[in-house]
């Protein structure tokens, strides 16, 4: 999903093509966000390009998007998810090849499989499509709290659970290890303030400020977090949920993994006590 409205790259998985159940919720790019009931966004956000949650179609590609992020989106039990946009980009673009064979090899070396994802027994993860490799924009937005700058390469892999909830791995390549380390520190800084950022967003949308963010594991230049909150539409899906976020620096690559548990889809089953093992898998 490559849009050219602005210079901001947003983390997402897009399902392009035909098939699958309309009830399947995944990440997609839209030009405009439809506010969920009781969550009308300010006028300034009404025309922002951003990633939002949409009904799934059979996956054929994973793409990136551009456009400043508006607040969150996920289907609730009583709310239909927004429609899928029709602006999908090819899985591999000529610009992506600018990273060179060595860069693409480094990105590919960090890829995880469905069997390596957290809570795989309950979630029964499946890959959506082959990994997508492309050139990132000047800014890469992981979530409402984290923006990463300076990446020169980007590989993304999307997964879907038995509950039709998403997991996304993003591997961002940098010119050198120092640049990747600076990007990792930017993730740490963003997640340190993520509870306050999330609560401010909830207040802006008239929701109770119930966001809780805690760091669940660390290991060298690797960290994991859990965020529980009632999300608003935009970069996340709306409604009560838990977000699990992982960041690891491996040489000149920053590896980011994110998966969600939506209360509207299934009871939460993942125990973040397992996050140390997840980080160990991402650092190998």
PDB file of C-alpha atoms in Angstrom:
ATOM      1  CA  UNK A   1       0.000   0.000   0.000  1.00  0.00           C
ATOM      2  CA  UNK A   2       2.125   2.769  -1.212  1.00  0.00           C
ATOM      3  CA  UNK A   3       0.616   6.215  -1.048  1.00  0.00           C
ATOM      4  CA  UNK A   4       2.480   9.372  -1.924  1.00  0.00           C
ATOM      5  CA  UNK A   5       0.504  11.990  -0.041  1.00  0.00           C
ATOM      6  CA  UNK A   6       3.289  12.642   2.440  1.00  0.00           C
ATOM      7  CA  UNK A   7       6.746  11.445   3.457  1.00  0.00           C
ATOM      8  CA  UNK A   8       5.691   9.376   6.476  1.00  0.00           C
ATOM      9  CA  UNK A   9       5.976   5.569   6.286  1.00  0.00           C
ATOM     10  CA  UNK A  10       3.547   3.657   8.471  1.00  0.00           C
ATOM     11  CA  UNK A  11       3.889   0.133   9.813  1.00  0.00           C
ATOM     12  CA  UNK A  12       1.153  -2.117   8.482  1.00  0.00           C
ATOM     13  CA  UNK A  13       0.226  -5.310   6.782  1.00  0.00           C
ATOM     14  CA  UNK A  14      -2.160  -5.107   3.849  1.00  0.00           C
ATOM     15  CA  UNK A  15      -4.180  -7.902   2.398  1.00  0.00           C
ATOM     16  CA  UNK A  16      -4.764  -7.263  -1.295  1.00  0.00           C
ATOM     17  CA  UNK A  17      -6.704  -9.514  -3.591  1.00  0.00           C
ATOM     18  CA  UNK A  18      -9.911 -11.514  -3.289  1.00  0.00           C
ATOM     19  CA  UNK A  19     -11.412 -14.078  -0.989  1.00  0.00           C
ATOM     20  CA  UNK A  20     -11.392 -14.763   2.776  1.00  0.00           C
ATOM     21  CA  UNK A  21     -14.153 -13.809   5.178  1.00  0.00           C
ATOM     22  CA  UNK A  22     -15.360 -10.243   5.410  1.00  0.00           C
ATOM     23  CA  UNK A  23     -15.155 -10.596   9.172  1.00  0.00           C
ATOM     24  CA  UNK A  24     -11.383 -11.077   9.026  1.00  0.00           C
ATOM     25  CA  UNK A  25      -9.712  -7.942  10.335  1.00  0.00           C
ATOM     26  CA  UNK A  26      -6.249  -6.898   9.167  1.00  0.00           C
ATOM     27  CA  UNK A  27      -4.234  -3.764   8.643  1.00  0.00           C
ATOM     28  CA  UNK A  28      -4.884  -1.778   5.471  1.00  0.00           C
ATOM     29  CA  UNK A  29      -4.260   1.727   4.196  1.00  0.00           C
ATOM     30  CA  UNK A  30      -7.126   4.150   3.735  1.00  0.00           C
ATOM     31  CA  UNK A  31      -7.236   7.734   2.558  1.00  0.00           C
ATOM     32  CA  UNK A  32      -9.677   8.715   5.281  1.00  0.00           C
ATOM     33  CA  UNK A  33     -10.603   7.312   8.697  1.00  0.00           C
ATOM     34  CA  UNK A  34     -14.217   6.737   9.640  1.00  0.00           C
ATOM     35  CA  UNK A  35     -14.546   7.520  13.333  1.00  0.00           C
ATOM     36  CA  UNK A  36     -16.091   4.787  15.423  1.00  0.00           C
ATOM     37  CA  UNK A  37     -19.329   5.563  17.230  1.00  0.00           C
ATOM     38  CA  UNK A  38     -18.662   7.921  20.126  1.00  0.00           C
ATOM     39  CA  UNK A  39     -15.119   8.604  18.854  1.00  0.00           C
ATOM     40  CA  UNK A  40     -15.517  11.470  16.432  1.00  0.00           C
ATOM     41  CA  UNK A  41     -12.037  12.766  15.550  1.00  0.00           C
ATOM     42  CA  UNK A  42     -11.134  16.448  15.443  1.00  0.00           C
ATOM     43  CA  UNK A  43     -11.564  18.118  12.075  1.00  0.00           C
ATOM     44  CA  UNK A  44      -7.820  18.121  11.473  1.00  0.00           C
ATOM     45  CA  UNK A  45      -7.727  14.339  11.632  1.00  0.00           C
ATOM     46  CA  UNK A  46     -10.665  13.782   9.334  1.00  0.00           C
ATOM     47  CA  UNK A  47      -8.611  13.999   6.153  1.00  0.00           C
ATOM     48  CA  UNK A  48      -5.377  12.415   7.343  1.00  0.00           C
ATOM     49  CA  UNK A  49      -3.956   9.397   5.545  1.00  0.00           C
ATOM     50  CA  UNK A  50      -3.183   6.598   7.954  1.00  0.00           C
ATOM     51  CA  UNK A  51      -3.291   2.901   8.571  1.00  0.00           C
ATOM     52  CA  UNK A  52      -6.560   1.482   9.789  1.00  0.00           C
ATOM     53  CA  UNK A  53      -8.122  -1.912  10.272  1.00  0.00           C
ATOM     54  CA  UNK A  54     -10.247  -3.342   7.489  1.00  0.00           C
ATOM     55  CA  UNK A  55     -11.965  -6.557   6.483  1.00  0.00           C
ATOM     56  CA  UNK A  56      -9.529  -9.078   5.105  1.00  0.00           C
ATOM     57  CA  UNK A  57      -9.228 -10.200   1.556  1.00  0.00           C
ATOM     58  CA  UNK A  58      -6.988 -13.069   0.533  1.00  0.00           C
ATOM     59  CA  UNK A  59      -3.418 -11.880   1.069  1.00  0.00           C
ATOM     60  CA  UNK A  60      -1.307 -11.320  -1.994  1.00  0.00           C
ATOM     61  CA  UNK A  61       1.047  -8.602  -0.800  1.00  0.00           C
ATOM     62  CA  UNK A  62       2.322  -6.697   2.189  1.00  0.00           C
ATOM     63  CA  UNK A  63       2.990  -3.058   1.694  1.00  0.00           C
ATOM     64  CA  UNK A  64       3.901   0.170   3.360  1.00  0.00           C
ATOM     65  CA  UNK A  65       1.988   3.415   3.460  1.00  0.00           C
ATOM     66  CA  UNK A  66       2.550   7.091   3.689  1.00  0.00           C
ATOM     67  CA  UNK A  67       0.579   9.775   5.408  1.00  0.00           C
ATOM     68  CA  UNK A  68       0.444  11.222   8.904  1.00  0.00           C
ATOM     69  CA  UNK A  69      -1.159   8.846  11.327  1.00  0.00           C
ATOM     70  CA  UNK A  70      -4.578   9.511  12.747  1.00  0.00           C
ATOM     71  CA  UNK A  71      -5.779   7.839  15.936  1.00  0.00           C
ATOM     72  CA  UNK A  72      -6.570   4.091  15.968  1.00  0.00           C
ATOM     73  CA  UNK A  73      -8.924   1.395  14.488  1.00  0.00           C
ATOM     74  CA  UNK A  74      -9.999  -2.261  15.258  1.00  0.00           C
ATOM     75  CA  UNK A  75     -13.378  -3.919  14.828  1.00  0.00           C
ATOM     76  CA  UNK A  76     -15.454  -4.195  17.964  1.00  0.00           C
ATOM     77  CA  UNK A  77     -18.270  -6.638  18.484  1.00  0.00           C
ATOM     78  CA  UNK A  78     -20.866  -4.033  17.535  1.00  0.00           C
ATOM     79  CA  UNK A  79     -18.969  -2.060  14.949  1.00  0.00           C
ATOM     80  CA  UNK A  80     -18.220  -2.970  11.366  1.00  0.00           C
ATOM     81  CA  UNK A  81     -14.582  -2.323  10.399  1.00  0.00           C
ATOM     82  CA  UNK A  82     -13.778   0.287   7.748  1.00  0.00           C
ATOM     83  CA  UNK A  83     -13.581  -0.725   4.119  1.00  0.00           C
ATOM     84  CA  UNK A  84     -10.319  -1.821   2.523  1.00  0.00           C
ATOM     85  CA  UNK A  85      -8.708   0.796   0.347  1.00  0.00           C
ATOM     86  CA  UNK A  86      -7.824  -0.107  -3.202  1.00  0.00           C
ATOM     87  CA  UNK A  87      -4.372   1.463  -3.179  1.00  0.00           C
ATOM     88  CA  UNK A  88      -2.019  -1.502  -2.923  1.00  0.00           C
ATOM     89  CA  UNK A  89       1.580  -1.505  -4.101  1.00  0.00           C
ATOM     90  CA  UNK A  90       3.518  -4.427  -5.544  1.00  0.00           C
ATOM     91  CA  UNK A  91       5.353  -6.566  -3.019  1.00  0.00           C
ATOM     92  CA  UNK A  92       8.779  -5.535  -4.286  1.00  0.00           C
ATOM     93  CA  UNK A  93       9.480  -2.190  -5.907  1.00  0.00           C
ATOM     94  CA  UNK A  94      12.534  -0.988  -7.865  1.00  0.00           C
ATOM     95  CA  UNK A  95      13.221   1.446  -5.027  1.00  0.00           C
ATOM     96  CA  UNK A  96      13.477  -1.430  -2.595  1.00  0.00           C
ATOM     97  CA  UNK A  97      16.334  -2.895  -4.578  1.00  0.00           C
ATOM     98  CA  UNK A  98      18.354   0.245  -3.883  1.00  0.00           C
ATOM     99  CA  UNK A  99      19.373  -1.339  -0.586  1.00  0.00           C
ATOM    100  CA  UNK A 100      21.530  -3.774  -2.569  1.00  0.00           C
ATOM    101  CA  UNK A 101      21.873  -7.532  -2.326  1.00  0.00           C
ATOM    102  CA  UNK A 102      23.834  -7.359   0.935  1.00  0.00           C
ATOM    103  CA  UNK A 103      21.197  -5.140   2.548  1.00  0.00           C
ATOM    104  CA  UNK A 104      18.327  -7.367   1.485  1.00  0.00           C
ATOM    105  CA  UNK A 105      20.233 -10.414   2.734  1.00  0.00           C
ATOM    106  CA  UNK A 106      20.654  -8.798   6.161  1.00  0.00           C
ATOM    107  CA  UNK A 107      16.924  -8.035   6.323  1.00  0.00           C
ATOM    108  CA  UNK A 108      15.989 -11.562   5.250  1.00  0.00           C
ATOM    109  CA  UNK A 109      18.244 -13.049   7.947  1.00  0.00           C
ATOM    110  CA  UNK A 110      16.038 -11.532  10.655  1.00  0.00           C
ATOM    111  CA  UNK A 111      12.763 -12.988   9.387  1.00  0.00           C
ATOM    112  CA  UNK A 112      10.714 -15.101  11.785  1.00  0.00           C
ATOM    113  CA  UNK A 113       8.250 -17.829  10.880  1.00  0.00           C
ATOM    114  CA  UNK A 114       4.714 -18.410  12.137  1.00  0.00           C
ATOM    115  CA  UNK A 115       6.005 -21.143  14.444  1.00  0.00           C
ATOM    116  CA  UNK A 116       8.293 -18.631  16.186  1.00  0.00           C
ATOM    117  CA  UNK A 117       5.529 -16.175  17.084  1.00  0.00           C
ATOM    118  CA  UNK A 118       4.310 -15.790  20.679  1.00  0.00           C
ATOM    119  CA  UNK A 119       1.304 -17.776  21.926  1.00  0.00           C
ATOM    120  CA  UNK A 120       1.354 -19.950  18.814  1.00  0.00           C
ATOM    121  CA  UNK A 121      -0.649 -22.770  20.421  1.00  0.00           C
ATOM    122  CA  UNK A 122      -3.661 -20.554  21.089  1.00  0.00           C
ATOM    123  CA  UNK A 123      -3.241 -18.224  18.110  1.00  0.00           C
ATOM    124  CA  UNK A 124      -2.340 -20.811  15.437  1.00  0.00           C
ATOM    125  CA  UNK A 125      -0.505 -18.187  13.399  1.00  0.00           C
ATOM    126  CA  UNK A 126      -0.290 -18.405   9.619  1.00  0.00           C
ATOM    127  CA  UNK A 127       1.712 -16.323   7.180  1.00  0.00           C
ATOM    128  CA  UNK A 128      -0.390 -14.027   5.028  1.00  0.00           C
ATOM    129  CA  UNK A 129       1.931 -13.855   2.033  1.00  0.00           C
ATOM    130  CA  UNK A 130       5.627 -13.881   1.097  1.00  0.00           C
ATOM    131  CA  UNK A 131       7.608 -11.087   2.780  1.00  0.00           C
ATOM    132  CA  UNK A 132       7.528  -7.679   1.113  1.00  0.00           C
ATOM    133  CA  UNK A 133      10.767  -5.756   0.598  1.00  0.00           C
ATOM    134  CA  UNK A 134      10.645  -2.058  -0.213  1.00  0.00           C
ATOM    135  CA  UNK A 135      12.208   1.324   0.349  1.00  0.00           C
ATOM    136  CA  UNK A 136      10.946   3.106   3.493  1.00  0.00           C
ATOM    137  CA  UNK A 137      10.113   6.787   3.619  1.00  0.00           C
ATOM    138  CA  UNK A 138      11.944   9.315   5.819  1.00  0.00           C
ATOM    139  CA  UNK A 139       9.754   8.319   8.776  1.00  0.00           C
ATOM    140  CA  UNK A 140       8.468   4.913   9.839  1.00  0.00           C
ATOM    141  CA  UNK A 141       5.595   4.889  12.330  1.00  0.00           C
ATOM    142  CA  UNK A 142       5.317   1.720  14.406  1.00  0.00           C
ATOM    143  CA  UNK A 143       2.333   2.800  16.505  1.00  0.00           C
ATOM    144  CA  UNK A 144       0.887   5.883  18.180  1.00  0.00           C
ATOM    145  CA  UNK A 145       4.015   6.195  20.318  1.00  0.00           C
ATOM    146  CA  UNK A 146       7.003   5.337  18.118  1.00  0.00           C
ATOM    147  CA  UNK A 147       8.422   6.960  14.987  1.00  0.00           C
ATOM    148  CA  UNK A 148      11.713   5.738  13.513  1.00  0.00           C
ATOM    149  CA  UNK A 149      13.807   7.784  11.073  1.00  0.00           C
ATOM    150  CA  UNK A 150      16.731   7.071   8.779  1.00  0.00           C
ATOM    151  CA  UNK A 151      15.977   3.544   7.560  1.00  0.00           C
ATOM    152  CA  UNK A 152      17.283   2.667   4.091  1.00  0.00           C
ATOM    153  CA  UNK A 153      15.661  -0.750   3.699  1.00  0.00           C
ATOM    154  CA  UNK A 154      12.441  -2.386   4.848  1.00  0.00           C
ATOM    155  CA  UNK A 155      11.158  -5.943   4.846  1.00  0.00           C
ATOM    156  CA  UNK A 156       7.736  -6.777   6.231  1.00  0.00           C
ATOM    157  CA  UNK A 157       6.019 -10.064   7.011  1.00  0.00           C
ATOM    158  CA  UNK A 158       2.380 -10.310   8.045  1.00  0.00           C
ATOM    159  CA  UNK A 159       0.652 -13.106   9.947  1.00  0.00           C
ATOM    160  CA  UNK A 160      -2.928 -13.813  10.960  1.00  0.00           C
ATOM    161  CA  UNK A 161      -4.223 -15.849  13.894  1.00  0.00           C
ATOM    162  CA  UNK A 162      -7.062 -18.306  14.187  1.00  0.00           C
ATOM    163  CA  UNK A 163      -9.002 -15.410  15.737  1.00  0.00           C
ATOM    164  CA  UNK A 164      -8.366 -13.235  12.656  1.00  0.00           C
ATOM    165  CA  UNK A 165      -6.060 -10.934  14.599  1.00  0.00           C
ATOM    166  CA  UNK A 166      -2.766  -9.679  13.132  1.00  0.00           C
ATOM    167  CA  UNK A 167       0.927  -9.924  13.813  1.00  0.00           C
ATOM    168  CA  UNK A 168       3.484  -7.978  11.787  1.00  0.00           C
ATOM    169  CA  UNK A 169       7.258  -8.178  11.665  1.00  0.00           C
ATOM    170  CA  UNK A 170       9.139  -5.187  10.250  1.00  0.00           C
ATOM    171  CA  UNK A 171      12.899  -5.348   9.697  1.00  0.00           C
ATOM    172  CA  UNK A 172      14.419  -1.928   9.017  1.00  0.00           C
ATOM    173  CA  UNK A 173      17.905  -1.683   7.538  1.00  0.00           C
ATOM    174  CA  UNK A 174      20.241   1.225   8.299  1.00  0.00           C
ATOM    175  CA  UNK A 175      23.548   2.429   6.804  1.00  0.00           C
ATOM    176  CA  UNK A 176      25.499   1.123   9.793  1.00  0.00           C
ATOM    177  CA  UNK A 177      25.191  -0.310  13.287  1.00  0.00           C
ATOM    178  CA  UNK A 178      25.379   3.124  14.916  1.00  0.00           C
ATOM    179  CA  UNK A 179      22.344   4.318  12.953  1.00  0.00           C
ATOM    180  CA  UNK A 180      20.408   1.191  13.892  1.00  0.00           C
ATOM    181  CA  UNK A 181      21.353   1.710  17.539  1.00  0.00           C
ATOM    182  CA  UNK A 182      20.058   5.287  17.419  1.00  0.00           C
ATOM    183  CA  UNK A 183      16.791   4.017  15.921  1.00  0.00           C
ATOM    184  CA  UNK A 184      16.491   1.412  18.673  1.00  0.00           C
ATOM    185  CA  UNK A 185      16.956   4.125  21.293  1.00  0.00           C
ATOM    186  CA  UNK A 186      14.179   6.118  19.604  1.00  0.00           C
ATOM    187  CA  UNK A 187      11.897   3.123  20.091  1.00  0.00           C
ATOM    188  CA  UNK A 188      12.854   2.971  23.775  1.00  0.00           C
ATOM    189  CA  UNK A 189      12.099   6.673  24.216  1.00  0.00           C
ATOM    190  CA  UNK A 190       8.745   6.425  22.464  1.00  0.00           C
ATOM    191  CA  UNK A 191       7.637   3.403  24.457  1.00  0.00           C
ATOM    192  CA  UNK A 192       8.793   4.993  27.729  1.00  0.00           C
ATOM    193  CA  UNK A 193       6.185   7.717  27.179  1.00  0.00           C
ATOM    194  CA  UNK A 194       3.628   5.469  25.509  1.00  0.00           C
ATOM    195  CA  UNK A 195       1.238   5.263  28.449  1.00  0.00           C
ATOM    196  CA  UNK A 196       0.965   9.051  28.629  1.00  0.00           C
ATOM    197  CA  UNK A 197       0.710   9.314  24.852  1.00  0.00           C
ATOM    198  CA  UNK A 198      -2.033   6.690  24.696  1.00  0.00           C
ATOM    199  CA  UNK A 199      -4.025   8.275  27.516  1.00  0.00           C
ATOM    200  CA  UNK A 200      -3.828  11.682  25.909  1.00  0.00           C
ATOM    201  CA  UNK A 201      -5.203  10.166  22.712  1.00  0.00           C
ATOM    202  CA  UNK A 202      -8.037   8.502  24.633  1.00  0.00           C
ATOM    203  CA  UNK A 203      -8.980  11.791  26.285  1.00  0.00           C
ATOM    204  CA  UNK A 204      -8.943  13.501  22.902  1.00  0.00           C
ATOM    205  CA  UNK A 205     -11.536  11.012  21.717  1.00  0.00           C
ATOM    206  CA  UNK A 206     -13.693  11.132  24.812  1.00  0.00           C
ATOM    207  CA  UNK A 207     -12.698   7.733  26.220  1.00  0.00           C
ATOM    208  CA  UNK A 208     -11.684   6.784  29.725  1.00  0.00           C
ATOM    209  CA  UNK A 209      -7.896   7.080  30.059  1.00  0.00           C
ATOM    210  CA  UNK A 210      -7.316   3.408  30.882  1.00  0.00           C
ATOM    211  CA  UNK A 211      -4.098   2.776  28.917  1.00  0.00           C
ATOM    212  CA  UNK A 212      -1.419   0.814  30.757  1.00  0.00           C
ATOM    213  CA  UNK A 213       2.043   0.231  29.291  1.00  0.00           C
ATOM    214  CA  UNK A 214       4.753  -1.850  30.906  1.00  0.00           C
ATOM    215  CA  UNK A 215       8.085  -3.204  29.810  1.00  0.00           C
ATOM    216  CA  UNK A 216       7.914  -6.978  30.018  1.00  0.00           C
ATOM    217  CA  UNK A 217      11.454  -8.091  29.109  1.00  0.00           C
ATOM    218  CA  UNK A 218      14.913  -6.792  28.207  1.00  0.00           C
ATOM    219  CA  UNK A 219      18.054  -8.454  26.868  1.00  0.00           C
ATOM    220  CA  UNK A 220      20.956  -6.318  25.704  1.00  0.00           C
ATOM    221  CA  UNK A 221      19.682  -4.189  22.834  1.00  0.00           C
ATOM    222  CA  UNK A 222      16.285  -5.867  22.910  1.00  0.00           C
ATOM    223  CA  UNK A 223      13.091  -4.970  24.739  1.00  0.00           C
ATOM    224  CA  UNK A 224       9.426  -5.956  24.903  1.00  0.00           C
ATOM    225  CA  UNK A 225       6.319  -4.123  26.059  1.00  0.00           C
ATOM    226  CA  UNK A 226       2.653  -4.795  26.679  1.00  0.00           C
ATOM    227  CA  UNK A 227       0.006  -2.104  26.240  1.00  0.00           C
ATOM    228  CA  UNK A 228      -3.556  -2.726  27.422  1.00  0.00           C
ATOM    229  CA  UNK A 229      -6.145  -0.080  26.616  1.00  0.00           C
ATOM    230  CA  UNK A 230      -9.405   0.850  24.971  1.00  0.00           C
ATOM    231  CA  UNK A 231      -7.998   1.919  21.629  1.00  0.00           C
ATOM    232  CA  UNK A 232      -9.396   4.496  19.227  1.00  0.00           C
ATOM    233  CA  UNK A 233      -9.574   4.217  15.489  1.00  0.00           C
ATOM    234  CA  UNK A 234      -6.519   4.954  13.376  1.00  0.00           C
ATOM    235  CA  UNK A 235      -3.159   3.240  13.872  1.00  0.00           C
ATOM    236  CA  UNK A 236      -4.754   0.658  16.137  1.00  0.00           C
ATOM    237  CA  UNK A 237      -8.141  -0.970  15.906  1.00  0.00           C
ATOM    238  CA  UNK A 238     -10.805   0.487  18.217  1.00  0.00           C
ATOM    239  CA  UNK A 239     -11.908  -1.227  21.377  1.00  0.00           C
ATOM    240  CA  UNK A 240     -10.428  -3.024  24.412  1.00  0.00           C
ATOM    241  CA  UNK A 241      -7.253  -4.916  23.550  1.00  0.00           C
ATOM    242  CA  UNK A 242      -3.676  -5.818  24.392  1.00  0.00           C
ATOM    243  CA  UNK A 243      -0.777  -4.879  22.114  1.00  0.00           C
ATOM    244  CA  UNK A 244       2.533  -6.741  22.366  1.00  0.00           C
ATOM    245  CA  UNK A 245       5.576  -4.907  20.981  1.00  0.00           C
ATOM    246  CA  UNK A 246       9.142  -6.184  20.528  1.00  0.00           C
ATOM    247  CA  UNK A 247      12.257  -4.322  19.353  1.00  0.00           C
ATOM    248  CA  UNK A 248      15.714  -5.776  18.737  1.00  0.00           C
ATOM    249  CA  UNK A 249      18.856  -4.320  17.174  1.00  0.00           C
ATOM    250  CA  UNK A 250      20.839  -6.842  15.146  1.00  0.00           C
ATOM    251  CA  UNK A 251      23.882  -5.193  13.612  1.00  0.00           C
ATOM    252  CA  UNK A 252      22.617  -2.589  11.146  1.00  0.00           C
ATOM    253  CA  UNK A 253      19.024  -3.894  11.300  1.00  0.00           C
ATOM    254  CA  UNK A 254      16.225  -2.921  13.683  1.00  0.00           C
ATOM    255  CA  UNK A 255      13.742  -5.780  14.076  1.00  0.00           C
ATOM    256  CA  UNK A 256      10.223  -4.850  15.181  1.00  0.00           C
ATOM    257  CA  UNK A 257       7.479  -7.363  15.964  1.00  0.00           C
ATOM    258  CA  UNK A 258       3.933  -6.479  16.973  1.00  0.00           C
ATOM    259  CA  UNK A 259       0.849  -8.560  17.637  1.00  0.00           C
ATOM    260  CA  UNK A 260      -2.576  -7.740  19.013  1.00  0.00           C
ATOM    261  CA  UNK A 261      -5.184  -9.446  21.133  1.00  0.00           C
ATOM    262  CA  UNK A 262      -8.624  -7.924  20.567  1.00  0.00           C
ATOM    263  CA  UNK A 263     -11.212  -8.543  23.260  1.00  0.00           C
ATOM    264  CA  UNK A 264     -13.926  -8.541  20.602  1.00  0.00           C
ATOM    265  CA  UNK A 265     -12.224 -11.471  18.850  1.00  0.00           C
ATOM    266  CA  UNK A 266     -11.249 -13.786  21.725  1.00  0.00           C
ATOM    267  CA  UNK A 267     -10.255 -13.767  25.390  1.00  0.00           C
ATOM    268  CA  UNK A 268      -6.662 -12.735  25.933  1.00  0.00           C
ATOM    269  CA  UNK A 269      -4.506 -15.837  26.156  1.00  0.00           C
ATOM    270  CA  UNK A 270      -0.905 -14.623  26.037  1.00  0.00           C
ATOM    271  CA  UNK A 271       1.197 -14.325  29.205  1.00  0.00           C
ATOM    272  CA  UNK A 272       3.920 -11.658  28.725  1.00  0.00           C
ATOM    273  CA  UNK A 273       6.154 -13.704  31.011  1.00  0.00           C
ATOM    274  CA  UNK A 274       7.107 -15.456  27.781  1.00  0.00           C
ATOM    275  CA  UNK A 275       8.501 -12.277  26.254  1.00  0.00           C
ATOM    276  CA  UNK A 276      12.075 -13.048  27.326  1.00  0.00           C
ATOM    277  CA  UNK A 277      11.948 -16.144  25.124  1.00  0.00           C
ATOM    278  CA  UNK A 278      10.502 -14.116  22.257  1.00  0.00           C
ATOM    279  CA  UNK A 279      13.380 -11.653  22.460  1.00  0.00           C
ATOM    280  CA  UNK A 280      15.875 -14.515  22.564  1.00  0.00           C
ATOM    281  CA  UNK A 281      14.395 -15.831  19.322  1.00  0.00           C
ATOM    282  CA  UNK A 282      14.556 -12.417  17.657  1.00  0.00           C
ATOM    283  CA  UNK A 283      18.212 -11.870  18.583  1.00  0.00           C
ATOM    284  CA  UNK A 284      19.434 -15.166  17.068  1.00  0.00           C
TER     285      UNK A 284
END
